[in-house]
mmCIF file of C-alpha atoms and ligand atoms in Angstrom:
data_model
loop_
_atom_site.group_PDB
_atom_site.id
_atom_site.type_symbol
_atom_site.label_atom_id
_atom_site.label_comp_id
_atom_site.label_asym_id
_atom_site.label_seq_id
_atom_site.Cartn_x
_atom_site.Cartn_y
_atom_site.Cartn_z
ATOM 1 C CA MET A 1 -28.727 -1.220 21.449
ATOM 2 C CA ASN A 2 -25.225 -2.429 22.156
ATOM 3 C CA THR A 3 -22.756 0.471 22.572
ATOM 4 C CA PHE A 4 -20.001 -1.280 20.614
ATOM 5 C CA LEU A 5 -22.394 -1.917 17.755
ATOM 6 C CA ILE A 6 -23.353 1.766 17.598
ATOM 7 C CA ILE A 7 -19.693 2.812 17.639
ATOM 8 C CA ILE A 8 -18.697 0.313 14.968
ATOM 9 C CA LEU A 9 -21.590 1.163 12.631
ATOM 10 C CA ALA A 10 -20.851 4.874 13.092
ATOM 11 C CA ILE A 11 -17.180 4.293 12.245
ATOM 12 C CA ILE A 12 -18.016 2.408 9.044
ATOM 13 C CA VAL A 13 -20.529 4.999 7.870
ATOM 14 C CA ALA A 14 -18.327 7.979 8.793
ATOM 15 C CA ARG A 15 -15.399 6.500 6.937
ATOM 16 C CA TYR A 16 -17.526 5.903 3.860
ATOM 17 C CA LEU A 17 -18.912 9.459 3.880
ATOM 18 C CA LEU A 18 -15.471 11.015 4.340
ATOM 19 C CA ASP A 19 -13.964 9.026 1.470
ATOM 20 C CA THR A 20 -16.871 9.852 -0.816
ATOM 21 C CA LEU A 21 -16.675 13.541 0.061
ATOM 22 C CA SER A 22 -12.948 13.544 -0.676
ATOM 23 C CA SER A 23 -13.509 11.811 -4.043
ATOM 24 C CA ILE A 24 -16.183 14.306 -5.102
ATOM 25 C CA LEU A 25 -14.123 17.335 -4.048
ATOM 26 C CA ASN A 26 -11.118 15.879 -5.841
ATOM 27 C CA VAL A 27 -12.938 15.583 -9.169
ATOM 28 C CA ARG A 28 -14.427 19.070 -8.784
ATOM 29 C CA HIS A 29 -10.949 20.399 -8.196
ATOM 30 C CA LEU A 30 -9.868 19.479 -11.753
ATOM 31 C CA ARG A 31 -8.754 22.523 -13.746
ATOM 32 C CA GLU A 32 -9.133 22.918 -17.475
ATOM 33 C CA THR A 33 -5.993 24.934 -17.933
ATOM 34 C CA LEU A 34 -2.734 23.053 -17.734
ATOM 35 C CA PRO A 35 -0.549 24.066 -14.740
ATOM 36 C CA ALA A 36 2.355 26.273 -15.864
ATOM 37 C CA SER A 37 5.120 23.853 -14.879
ATOM 38 C CA PHE A 38 3.695 21.296 -17.323
ATOM 39 C CA ALA A 39 3.431 23.647 -20.313
ATOM 40 C CA GLY A 40 4.775 21.863 -23.378
ATOM 41 C CA ILE A 41 5.049 18.549 -21.472
ATOM 42 C CA PHE A 42 1.440 17.433 -21.345
ATOM 43 C CA ASP A 43 -0.222 17.971 -24.730
ATOM 44 C CA ASP A 44 -3.886 18.996 -24.631
ATOM 45 C CA GLU A 45 -5.182 15.594 -25.602
ATOM 46 C CA LYS A 46 -3.134 13.714 -23.041
ATOM 47 C CA TYR A 47 -4.070 16.212 -20.327
ATOM 48 C CA THR A 48 -7.757 15.689 -21.113
ATOM 49 C CA THR A 49 -7.184 11.921 -21.025
ATOM 50 C CA SER A 50 -5.565 12.187 -17.581
ATOM 51 C CA GLN A 51 -8.677 13.975 -16.313
ATOM 52 C CA ARG A 52 -10.931 11.352 -17.874
ATOM 53 C CA TYR A 53 -8.826 8.692 -16.159
ATOM 54 C CA LEU A 54 -9.366 10.368 -12.793
ATOM 55 C CA ARG A 55 -13.118 10.735 -13.363
ATOM 56 C CA THR A 56 -13.454 7.094 -14.418
ATOM 57 C CA ASN A 57 -11.442 5.862 -11.426
ATOM 58 C CA THR A 58 -13.366 8.082 -9.026
ATOM 59 C CA ARG A 59 -16.771 6.946 -10.278
ATOM 60 C CA PHE A 60 -15.642 3.326 -10.090
ATOM 61 C CA GLY A 61 -14.157 3.861 -6.620
ATOM 62 C CA ILE A 62 -17.386 5.326 -5.270
ATOM 63 C CA ILE A 63 -19.469 2.475 -6.722
ATOM 64 C CA SER A 64 -17.209 -0.269 -5.371
ATOM 65 C CA ASP A 65 -16.945 1.485 -2.013
ATOM 66 C CA THR A 66 -20.736 1.770 -1.783
ATOM 67 C CA VAL A 67 -21.177 -1.917 -2.568
ATOM 68 C CA SER A 68 -18.494 -3.087 -0.138
ATOM 69 C CA THR A 69 -19.752 -0.829 2.678
ATOM 70 C CA THR A 70 -23.329 -2.048 2.171
ATOM 71 C CA LEU A 71 -22.205 -5.682 2.131
ATOM 72 C CA THR A 72 -20.116 -5.203 5.282
ATOM 73 C CA LEU A 73 -22.999 -3.560 7.151
ATOM 74 C CA ALA A 74 -25.405 -6.291 6.038
ATOM 75 C CA PHE A 75 -23.015 -9.108 6.938
ATOM 76 C CA LEU A 76 -22.344 -7.570 10.345
ATOM 77 C CA THR A 77 -25.938 -6.828 11.337
ATOM 78 C CA LEU A 78 -27.505 -9.997 9.893
ATOM 79 C CA GLY A 79 -25.297 -12.318 11.917
ATOM 80 C CA GLY A 80 -22.831 -13.307 9.196
ATOM 81 C CA PHE A 81 -19.952 -13.639 11.648
ATOM 82 C CA ASN A 82 -21.903 -16.000 13.894
ATOM 83 C CA LEU A 83 -22.841 -18.164 10.915
ATOM 84 C CA VAL A 84 -19.204 -18.441 9.816
ATOM 85 C CA ASP A 85 -18.240 -19.253 13.402
ATOM 86 C CA GLN A 86 -20.763 -22.099 13.518
ATOM 87 C CA VAL A 87 -19.350 -23.565 10.304
ATOM 88 C CA ALA A 88 -15.799 -23.278 11.669
ATOM 89 C CA ARG A 89 -16.786 -24.837 15.003
ATOM 90 C CA SER A 90 -18.621 -27.709 13.374
ATOM 91 C CA ALA A 91 -15.506 -28.539 11.344
ATOM 92 C CA SER A 92 -13.204 -28.818 14.358
ATOM 93 C CA SER A 93 -13.409 -28.561 18.114
ATOM 94 C CA HIS A 94 -9.759 -27.533 18.288
ATOM 95 C CA THR A 95 -9.757 -23.796 18.813
ATOM 96 C CA ILE A 96 -6.708 -23.051 16.665
ATOM 97 C CA VAL A 97 -8.085 -25.073 13.759
ATOM 98 C CA SER A 98 -11.531 -23.490 13.984
ATOM 99 C CA GLY A 99 -9.881 -20.078 14.383
ATOM 100 C CA LEU A 100 -7.884 -20.535 11.197
ATOM 101 C CA LEU A 101 -11.009 -21.727 9.391
ATOM 102 C CA PHE A 102 -13.019 -18.772 10.686
ATOM 103 C CA VAL A 103 -10.503 -16.285 9.302
ATOM 104 C CA ALA A 104 -9.990 -18.246 6.070
ATOM 105 C CA ILE A 105 -13.726 -18.292 5.332
ATOM 106 C CA LEU A 106 -14.047 -14.566 6.070
ATOM 107 C CA MET A 107 -11.129 -13.798 3.768
ATOM 108 C CA LEU A 108 -12.577 -15.996 1.057
ATOM 109 C CA ILE A 109 -15.952 -14.230 1.266
ATOM 110 C CA SER A 110 -14.274 -10.853 1.035
ATOM 111 C CA LYS A 111 -12.069 -11.997 -1.867
ATOM 112 C CA VAL A 112 -15.016 -13.378 -3.820
ATOM 113 C CA ALA A 113 -17.080 -10.239 -3.189
ATOM 114 C CA SER A 114 -14.313 -7.938 -4.380
ATOM 115 C CA LEU A 115 -13.178 -10.069 -7.339
ATOM 116 C CA PRO A 116 -15.609 -8.605 -9.935
ATOM 117 C CA PHE A 117 -14.378 -5.112 -9.049
ATOM 118 C CA ALA A 118 -10.728 -6.112 -9.179
ATOM 119 C CA LEU A 119 -11.254 -7.744 -12.587
ATOM 120 C CA TYR A 120 -13.133 -4.734 -13.944
ATOM 121 C CA ASP A 121 -10.387 -2.413 -12.736
ATOM 122 C CA THR A 122 -7.573 -4.359 -14.406
ATOM 123 C CA PHE A 123 -9.199 -5.660 -17.568
ATOM 124 C CA VAL A 124 -11.587 -2.801 -18.345
ATOM 125 C CA ILE A 125 -10.424 0.500 -16.868
ATOM 126 C CA GLU A 126 -6.656 -0.019 -16.938
ATOM 127 C CA ALA A 127 -6.969 -1.668 -20.365
ATOM 128 C CA ARG A 128 -9.059 1.194 -21.767
ATOM 129 C CA PHE A 129 -6.363 3.697 -20.810
ATOM 130 C CA GLY A 130 -3.616 1.537 -22.253
ATOM 131 C CA PHE A 131 -2.035 0.542 -18.926
ATOM 132 C CA ASN A 132 -2.987 -3.077 -18.498
ATOM 133 C CA LYS A 133 -0.496 -5.648 -19.765
ATOM 134 C CA THR A 134 -1.637 -8.457 -17.451
ATOM 135 C CA THR A 135 -2.848 -11.558 -19.253
ATOM 136 C CA PRO A 136 -5.651 -13.603 -17.648
ATOM 137 C CA ARG A 137 -3.059 -16.324 -17.140
ATOM 138 C CA THR A 138 -0.717 -14.021 -15.185
ATOM 139 C CA TYR A 139 -3.690 -12.715 -13.232
ATOM 140 C CA VAL A 140 -4.788 -16.179 -12.131
ATOM 141 C CA ALA A 141 -1.204 -17.182 -11.308
ATOM 142 C CA ASP A 142 -0.736 -14.016 -9.192
ATOM 143 C CA TYR A 143 -3.989 -14.691 -7.409
ATOM 144 C CA LEU A 144 -3.068 -18.257 -6.537
ATOM 145 C CA LYS A 145 0.470 -17.382 -5.482
ATOM 146 C CA GLY A 146 -0.944 -14.647 -3.257
ATOM 147 C CA LEU A 147 -3.310 -17.109 -1.585
ATOM 148 C CA VAL A 148 -0.533 -19.646 -0.996
ATOM 149 C CA LEU A 149 1.710 -16.965 0.531
ATOM 150 C CA VAL A 150 -1.050 -15.761 2.846
ATOM 151 C CA ALA A 151 -1.701 -19.341 3.948
ATOM 152 C CA LEU A 152 2.007 -20.123 4.435
ATOM 153 C CA ILE A 153 2.931 -16.936 6.286
ATOM 154 C CA GLY A 154 -0.362 -15.665 7.708
ATOM 155 C CA GLY A 155 -1.641 -19.085 8.826
ATOM 156 C CA PRO A 156 1.167 -19.938 11.269
ATOM 157 C CA VAL A 157 1.291 -16.326 12.519
ATOM 158 C CA PHE A 158 -2.427 -16.279 13.298
ATOM 159 C CA ALA A 159 -2.209 -19.717 14.920
ATOM 160 C CA GLY A 160 0.636 -18.432 17.105
ATOM 161 C CA VAL A 161 -1.306 -15.324 18.086
ATOM 162 C CA ILE A 162 -4.342 -17.418 19.109
ATOM 163 C CA TRP A 163 -2.124 -19.741 21.128
ATOM 164 C CA PHE A 164 -0.426 -16.906 23.021
ATOM 165 C CA PHE A 165 -3.644 -15.076 23.830
ATOM 166 C CA GLU A 166 -5.256 -18.289 25.041
ATOM 167 C CA THR A 167 -2.464 -19.578 27.218
ATOM 168 C CA THR A 168 -0.289 -16.678 28.367
ATOM 169 C CA ALA A 169 -0.628 -13.616 30.521
ATOM 170 C CA ASP A 170 0.925 -10.557 28.803
ATOM 171 C CA ALA A 171 0.368 -12.300 25.477
ATOM 172 C CA TRP A 172 0.416 -8.955 23.659
ATOM 173 C CA LEU A 173 4.066 -8.488 24.626
ATOM 174 C CA TYR A 174 5.197 -11.897 23.317
ATOM 175 C CA VAL A 175 3.148 -11.497 20.159
ATOM 176 C CA TRP A 176 4.643 -8.059 19.654
ATOM 177 C CA ILE A 177 8.183 -9.379 19.981
ATOM 178 C CA GLY A 178 7.400 -12.254 17.618
ATOM 179 C CA MET A 179 5.726 -10.068 15.016
ATOM 180 C CA SER A 180 8.513 -7.496 15.095
ATOM 181 C CA ALA A 181 11.081 -10.236 14.532
ATOM 182 C CA LEU A 182 9.036 -11.592 11.644
ATOM 183 C CA GLN A 183 8.696 -8.121 10.137
ATOM 184 C CA LEU A 184 12.479 -7.760 10.126
ATOM 185 C CA LEU A 185 12.995 -11.250 8.757
ATOM 186 C CA LEU A 186 10.566 -10.624 5.899
ATOM 187 C CA MET A 187 12.538 -7.569 4.854
ATOM 188 C CA PHE A 188 15.514 -9.798 4.175
ATOM 189 C CA VAL A 189 13.502 -12.672 2.755
ATOM 190 C CA ALA A 190 11.124 -10.750 0.502
ATOM 191 C CA PRO A 191 13.580 -9.452 -2.120
ATOM 192 C CA VAL A 192 15.296 -12.817 -2.454
ATOM 193 C CA PHE A 193 12.489 -15.345 -2.111
ATOM 194 C CA ILE A 194 9.104 -13.654 -2.456
ATOM 195 C CA MET A 195 9.452 -10.931 -5.076
ATOM 196 C CA PRO A 196 11.038 -13.269 -7.665
ATOM 197 C CA LEU A 197 7.849 -15.369 -7.484
ATOM 198 C CA PHE A 198 6.022 -12.509 -9.167
ATOM 199 C CA ASN A 199 8.636 -10.795 -11.324
ATOM 200 C CA LYS A 200 11.835 -11.475 -13.148
ATOM 201 C CA PHE A 201 14.868 -9.551 -11.914
ATOM 202 C CA THR A 202 17.756 -9.243 -14.339
ATOM 203 C CA PRO A 203 21.069 -7.539 -13.628
ATOM 204 C CA LEU A 204 21.236 -4.333 -15.634
ATOM 205 C CA ALA A 205 23.309 -4.862 -18.786
ATOM 206 C CA GLU A 206 26.752 -3.280 -19.091
ATOM 207 C CA GLY A 207 26.578 0.106 -20.732
ATOM 208 C CA GLU A 208 26.142 3.814 -20.288
ATOM 209 C CA LEU A 209 23.314 3.603 -17.735
ATOM 210 C CA ARG A 210 25.015 1.007 -15.567
ATOM 211 C CA HIS A 211 28.248 2.982 -15.540
ATOM 212 C CA ALA A 212 26.456 6.226 -14.691
ATOM 213 C CA ILE A 213 24.618 4.638 -11.740
ATOM 214 C CA GLU A 214 27.782 2.920 -10.491
ATOM 215 C CA ALA A 215 29.774 6.130 -10.778
ATOM 216 C CA TYR A 216 27.119 7.964 -8.799
ATOM 217 C CA SER A 217 26.881 5.395 -5.994
ATOM 218 C CA GLN A 218 30.680 5.222 -5.743
ATOM 219 C CA SER A 219 30.830 9.006 -5.475
ATOM 220 C CA GLN A 220 28.480 8.649 -2.476
ATOM 221 C CA ASN A 221 30.447 5.728 -0.953
ATOM 222 C CA PHE A 222 27.260 3.734 -1.144
ATOM 223 C CA THR A 223 27.791 0.011 -1.591
ATOM 224 C CA ILE A 224 25.121 -1.834 -3.459
ATOM 225 C CA GLN A 225 24.970 -5.476 -4.218
ATOM 226 C CA GLY A 226 23.464 -4.998 -7.644
ATOM 227 C CA ILE A 227 21.454 -2.978 -10.111
ATOM 228 C CA TYR A 228 18.484 -4.878 -11.486
ATOM 229 C CA THR A 229 15.739 -4.355 -13.974
ATOM 230 C CA MET A 230 12.299 -5.759 -13.270
ATOM 231 C CA ASP A 231 9.762 -6.807 -15.883
ATOM 232 C CA GLY A 232 7.062 -4.409 -14.660
ATOM 233 C CA SER A 233 5.781 -4.409 -18.246
ATOM 234 C CA ARG A 234 4.367 -7.873 -17.615
ATOM 235 C CA ARG A 235 1.509 -6.289 -15.702
ATOM 236 C CA SER A 236 1.321 -2.588 -16.404
ATOM 237 C CA ALA A 237 2.722 0.167 -18.571
ATOM 238 C CA LYS A 238 3.140 2.301 -15.449
ATOM 239 C CA SER A 239 6.695 2.710 -14.210
ATOM 240 C CA ASN A 240 8.615 2.895 -10.953
ATOM 241 C CA ALA A 241 11.947 2.356 -9.194
ATOM 242 C CA PHE A 242 12.911 1.241 -5.690
ATOM 243 C CA PHE A 243 15.616 -0.051 -3.385
ATOM 244 C CA THR A 244 15.213 -3.355 -1.567
ATOM 245 C CA GLY A 245 17.248 -5.292 0.953
ATOM 246 C CA PHE A 246 19.504 -4.051 3.696
ATOM 247 C CA GLY A 247 23.134 -3.321 4.327
ATOM 248 C CA ARG A 248 25.378 -4.939 1.770
ATOM 249 C CA SER A 249 22.563 -6.939 0.224
ATOM 250 C CA ARG A 250 20.657 -3.845 -0.873
ATOM 251 C CA ARG A 251 19.864 -3.576 -4.546
ATOM 252 C CA ILE A 252 18.406 -0.995 -6.867
ATOM 253 C CA VAL A 253 15.493 -2.125 -8.978
ATOM 254 C CA LEU A 254 14.405 -0.171 -12.061
ATOM 255 C CA PHE A 255 11.235 -1.122 -13.934
ATOM 256 C CA ASP A 256 11.876 -1.938 -17.596
ATOM 257 C CA THR A 257 9.106 0.547 -18.380
ATOM 258 C CA LEU A 258 11.072 3.274 -16.599
ATOM 259 C CA ILE A 259 14.344 2.602 -18.418
ATOM 260 C CA GLU A 260 12.487 2.703 -21.703
ATOM 261 C CA LYS A 261 11.168 6.208 -21.157
ATOM 262 C CA GLN A 262 13.759 8.107 -19.118
ATOM 263 C CA THR A 263 17.198 9.386 -20.092
ATOM 264 C CA THR A 264 20.357 8.279 -18.268
ATOM 265 C CA GLU A 265 20.518 11.606 -16.419
ATOM 266 C CA GLU A 266 16.913 11.287 -15.278
ATOM 267 C CA LEU A 267 17.436 7.694 -14.160
ATOM 268 C CA VAL A 268 20.487 8.699 -12.106
ATOM 269 C CA ALA A 269 18.352 11.432 -10.490
ATOM 270 C CA ILE A 270 15.710 8.810 -9.638
ATOM 271 C CA VAL A 271 18.340 6.491 -8.141
ATOM 272 C CA ALA A 272 19.739 9.458 -6.178
ATOM 273 C CA HIS A 273 16.254 10.140 -4.813
ATOM 274 C CA GLU A 274 15.854 6.520 -3.688
ATOM 275 C CA MET A 275 19.314 6.606 -2.149
ATOM 276 C CA GLY A 276 18.245 9.781 -0.341
ATOM 277 C CA HIS A 277 15.628 7.763 1.504
ATOM 278 C CA TYR A 278 18.430 5.535 2.792
ATOM 279 C CA ARG A 279 20.854 8.310 3.615
ATOM 280 C CA CYS A 280 18.264 10.396 5.476
ATOM 281 C CA GLY A 281 17.431 7.334 7.594
ATOM 282 C CA HIS A 282 13.804 7.176 6.429
ATOM 283 C CA ILE A 283 13.728 3.406 6.272
ATOM 284 C CA PRO A 284 14.840 2.466 9.826
ATOM 285 C CA LYS A 285 12.663 5.281 11.224
ATOM 286 C CA GLY A 286 9.696 3.853 9.328
ATOM 287 C CA ILE A 287 10.385 0.371 10.684
ATOM 288 C CA VAL A 288 10.545 1.648 14.259
ATOM 289 C CA ARG A 289 7.261 3.540 13.823
ATOM 290 C CA ALA A 290 5.580 0.467 12.342
ATOM 291 C CA MET A 291 6.765 -1.639 15.289
ATOM 292 C CA LEU A 292 5.511 0.901 17.833
ATOM 293 C CA HIS A 293 2.191 0.974 16.022
ATOM 294 C CA THR A 294 1.938 -2.833 16.190
ATOM 295 C CA GLY A 295 2.785 -2.718 19.911
ATOM 296 C CA VAL A 296 0.104 -0.123 20.679
ATOM 297 C CA SER A 297 -2.560 -2.030 18.746
ATOM 298 C CA LEU A 298 -1.702 -5.355 20.428
ATOM 299 C CA TYR A 299 -1.736 -3.718 23.850
ATOM 300 C CA LEU A 300 -5.178 -2.243 23.203
ATOM 301 C CA LEU A 301 -6.340 -5.574 21.794
ATOM 302 C CA SER A 302 -5.575 -7.231 25.118
ATOM 303 C CA PHE A 303 -8.214 -5.020 26.796
ATOM 304 C CA PHE A 304 -11.021 -5.808 24.371
ATOM 305 C CA ILE A 305 -10.353 -9.393 23.330
ATOM 306 C CA GLY A 306 -12.522 -10.894 26.069
ATOM 307 C CA SER A 307 -15.260 -8.245 26.160
ATOM 308 C CA SER A 308 -18.604 -10.052 26.038
ATOM 309 C CA GLU A 309 -20.286 -6.841 24.912
ATOM 310 C CA LEU A 310 -18.077 -6.768 21.819
ATOM 311 C CA PHE A 311 -19.174 -10.319 20.938
ATOM 312 C CA GLU A 312 -22.821 -9.358 21.489
ATOM 313 C CA ALA A 313 -22.395 -6.477 19.047
ATOM 314 C CA PHE A 314 -21.529 -9.000 16.339
ATOM 315 C CA GLY A 315 -24.389 -11.314 17.312
ATOM 316 C CA MET A 316 -22.060 -14.116 18.442
ATOM 317 C CA GLU A 317 -23.220 -17.126 20.438
ATOM 318 C CA HIS A 318 -19.697 -18.061 21.550
ATOM 319 C CA THR A 319 -16.713 -16.002 22.559
ATOM 320 C CA SER A 320 -13.273 -16.867 21.232
ATOM 321 C CA VAL A 321 -9.837 -15.344 20.964
ATOM 322 C CA TYR A 322 -9.790 -15.583 17.165
ATOM 323 C CA ALA A 323 -13.112 -13.762 16.661
ATOM 324 C CA GLY A 324 -12.105 -11.192 19.298
ATOM 325 C CA ILE A 325 -9.067 -10.301 17.187
ATOM 326 C CA VAL A 326 -11.209 -9.799 14.080
ATOM 327 C CA PHE A 327 -13.806 -7.694 15.938
ATOM 328 C CA PHE A 328 -11.193 -5.559 17.596
ATOM 329 C CA GLY A 329 -10.031 -4.712 14.075
ATOM 330 C CA PHE A 330 -13.347 -2.930 13.495
ATOM 331 C CA LEU A 331 -13.072 -0.973 16.726
ATOM 332 C CA TYR A 332 -9.476 -0.062 15.993
ATOM 333 C CA THR A 333 -10.243 1.539 12.590
ATOM 334 C CA PRO A 334 -10.225 5.186 13.806
ATOM 335 C CA ILE A 335 -6.857 4.791 15.508
ATOM 336 C CA ALA A 336 -5.431 3.031 12.449
ATOM 337 C CA PHE A 337 -6.877 5.836 10.337
ATOM 338 C CA LEU A 338 -5.168 8.514 12.467
ATOM 339 C CA MET A 339 -1.886 6.604 12.398
ATOM 340 C CA GLY A 340 -2.225 6.369 8.623
ATOM 341 C CA LEU A 341 -2.670 10.146 8.348
ATOM 342 C CA ILE A 342 0.445 10.755 10.428
ATOM 343 C CA GLU A 343 2.361 8.174 8.405
ATOM 344 C CA SER A 344 1.364 9.808 5.094
ATOM 345 C CA ALA A 345 2.296 13.268 6.350
ATOM 346 C CA ILE A 346 5.734 12.002 7.387
ATOM 347 C CA SER A 347 6.119 10.220 4.067
ATOM 348 C CA ARG A 348 5.299 13.407 2.131
ATOM 349 C CA LYS A 349 7.908 15.302 4.129
ATOM 350 C CA HIS A 350 10.444 12.547 3.422
ATOM 351 C CA GLU A 351 9.814 12.847 -0.306
ATOM 352 C CA TYR A 352 10.962 16.490 -0.191
ATOM 353 C CA GLU A 353 14.044 15.449 1.766
ATOM 354 C CA ALA A 354 14.908 12.700 -0.719
ATOM 355 C CA ASP A 355 14.417 15.127 -3.617
ATOM 356 C CA ALA A 356 16.727 17.649 -1.934
ATOM 357 C CA PHE A 357 19.303 14.900 -1.354
ATOM 358 C CA ALA A 358 19.139 13.924 -5.032
ATOM 359 C CA VAL A 359 19.739 17.506 -6.147
ATOM 360 C CA LYS A 360 22.567 18.032 -3.682
ATOM 361 C CA THR A 361 24.423 14.832 -4.605
ATOM 362 C CA ALA A 362 23.607 14.308 -8.285
ATOM 363 C CA GLY A 363 23.753 18.060 -8.785
ATOM 364 C CA ASN A 364 20.979 18.213 -11.324
ATOM 365 C CA ALA A 365 17.596 19.626 -10.305
ATOM 366 C CA ASN A 366 16.427 19.808 -13.906
ATOM 367 C CA ALA A 367 16.934 16.084 -14.474
ATOM 368 C CA MET A 368 14.858 15.345 -11.355
ATOM 369 C CA ILE A 369 12.157 17.739 -12.541
ATOM 370 C CA SER A 370 11.939 16.244 -16.012
ATOM 371 C CA ALA A 371 11.938 12.716 -14.558
ATOM 372 C CA LEU A 372 8.939 13.641 -12.391
ATOM 373 C CA GLN A 373 7.185 15.310 -15.301
ATOM 374 C CA LYS A 374 7.614 12.250 -17.504
ATOM 375 C CA LEU A 375 6.419 9.919 -14.742
ATOM 376 C CA SER A 376 3.308 12.049 -14.234
ATOM 377 C CA VAL A 377 2.482 12.163 -17.937
ATOM 378 C CA ASP A 378 3.094 8.443 -18.479
ATOM 379 C CA ASN A 379 1.058 7.437 -15.435
ATOM 380 C CA LEU A 380 -1.685 10.014 -16.227
ATOM 381 C CA SER A 381 -1.302 11.445 -12.716
ATOM 382 C CA ASN A 382 -3.729 13.998 -11.372
ATOM 383 C CA LEU A 383 -1.825 17.296 -11.354
ATOM 384 C CA THR A 384 -4.330 19.201 -9.208
ATOM 385 C CA PRO A 385 -5.559 16.983 -6.364
ATOM 386 C CA HIS A 386 -7.847 18.512 -3.749
ATOM 387 C CA PRO A 387 -6.039 19.284 -0.452
ATOM 388 C CA LEU A 388 -8.418 16.987 1.469
ATOM 389 C CA THR A 389 -7.563 14.074 -0.837
ATOM 390 C CA VAL A 390 -3.868 14.821 -0.421
ATOM 391 C CA PHE A 391 -4.294 14.930 3.351
ATOM 392 C CA LEU A 392 -6.226 11.644 3.452
ATOM 393 C CA GLU A 393 -4.497 9.557 0.803
ATOM 394 C CA TYR A 394 -1.272 10.934 -0.613
ATOM 395 C CA SER A 395 1.991 9.331 0.450
ATOM 396 C CA HIS A 396 3.797 11.638 -2.014
ATOM 397 C CA PRO A 397 3.289 15.414 -2.321
ATOM 398 C CA PRO A 398 1.381 16.567 -5.417
ATOM 399 C CA VAL A 399 3.877 16.630 -8.270
ATOM 400 C CA ILE A 400 3.406 20.388 -8.903
ATOM 401 C CA GLU A 401 4.524 21.121 -5.338
ATOM 402 C CA ARG A 402 7.507 18.806 -5.636
ATOM 403 C CA ILE A 403 8.560 20.530 -8.840
ATOM 404 C CA ALA A 404 8.147 23.960 -7.221
ATOM 405 C CA ALA A 405 10.410 22.855 -4.355
ATOM 406 C CA LEU A 406 12.987 21.507 -6.830
ATOM 407 C CA GLN A 407 12.929 24.729 -8.819
ATOM 408 C CA LYS A 408 13.843 26.638 -5.677
ATOM 409 C CA LEU A 409 16.871 24.351 -5.265
ATOM 410 C CA ALA A 410 17.973 24.701 -8.888
HETATM 411 ZN ZN1 LIG B 501 10.595 8.721 -2.634
#
């Protein structure tokens, strides 16, 4: 048997088993008694509902994961990739055109296969727990807009990557430079041109909240171009806040669902936390890490892209740059997984730093604590995740630990 095939199948199965183990441990880790720092915040009924929400999501996650893993294994071992390649090659003899078709068909297959699960998640599970606000019309519009964006941005990028790897020595270096430039460009373009395609951004109305946020950012000498509200309620009752843009064009965005539920003091604490991410330099550091990660993966890709053994593993009759990129993705999974673990660990550490910044500058640990408590209750967050699940999946520390850290600062 082909060595690459054995490695790739082992990676897929190992990943599936690890995720399932983590999900099972996580559900078993649920505690009946409410954690002390949420006494009087979560009522019994709501706390029980939050546990039911986790159980429902976990069961659904395991089922959809089992189906998608089985389908992937079947597609891979039964020669699905070769079949798609034949269709793409019969449509055009131009390698960039057939490459784009190859990837487009694969994406379409994966989209169609996952659609029933995505629909069930939004319109059954999220709806049952009172979160879903997405109408079928919005859902279809989002779906189509997403496809158009992928075609408009991803298409030319993939075509460029194929071209470089086919014609140039050291292609990985040029592709890396190009992709890094694009990554930076998108950070400026996204808040202005892409995000408004999906949501409405309205400047926050004059009033107490606006004044409080402005007073706070002035006290920190932090220039912002604007404070906006976003109609998050169009899709979900869940709430959030974030900063977008860079330098002078940066803006604060608060979900309408957040403003509805939090007090002015709590909202200022949330803004202070987001500002903390800026002030502690988390964002540029994250960009640099992402770029290094892209560079490493492209460099490794250049070693495997022409490996005939890799093409044999996928049952291919022809070798090509475009299929080599897709297959390398399978081989790269463990490295991407490790990078993801490191990234999450850094992100969790940064959350503590941003919380500490918020307390230091807004001077109100209790407002930050009650903001976090409200967010957890409203989003039916799991208060007692299993450490393995936190290690594998959490970009934020468990809320109980964040509150404990804030209490020490108070
Ligand atoms: Zn944060």
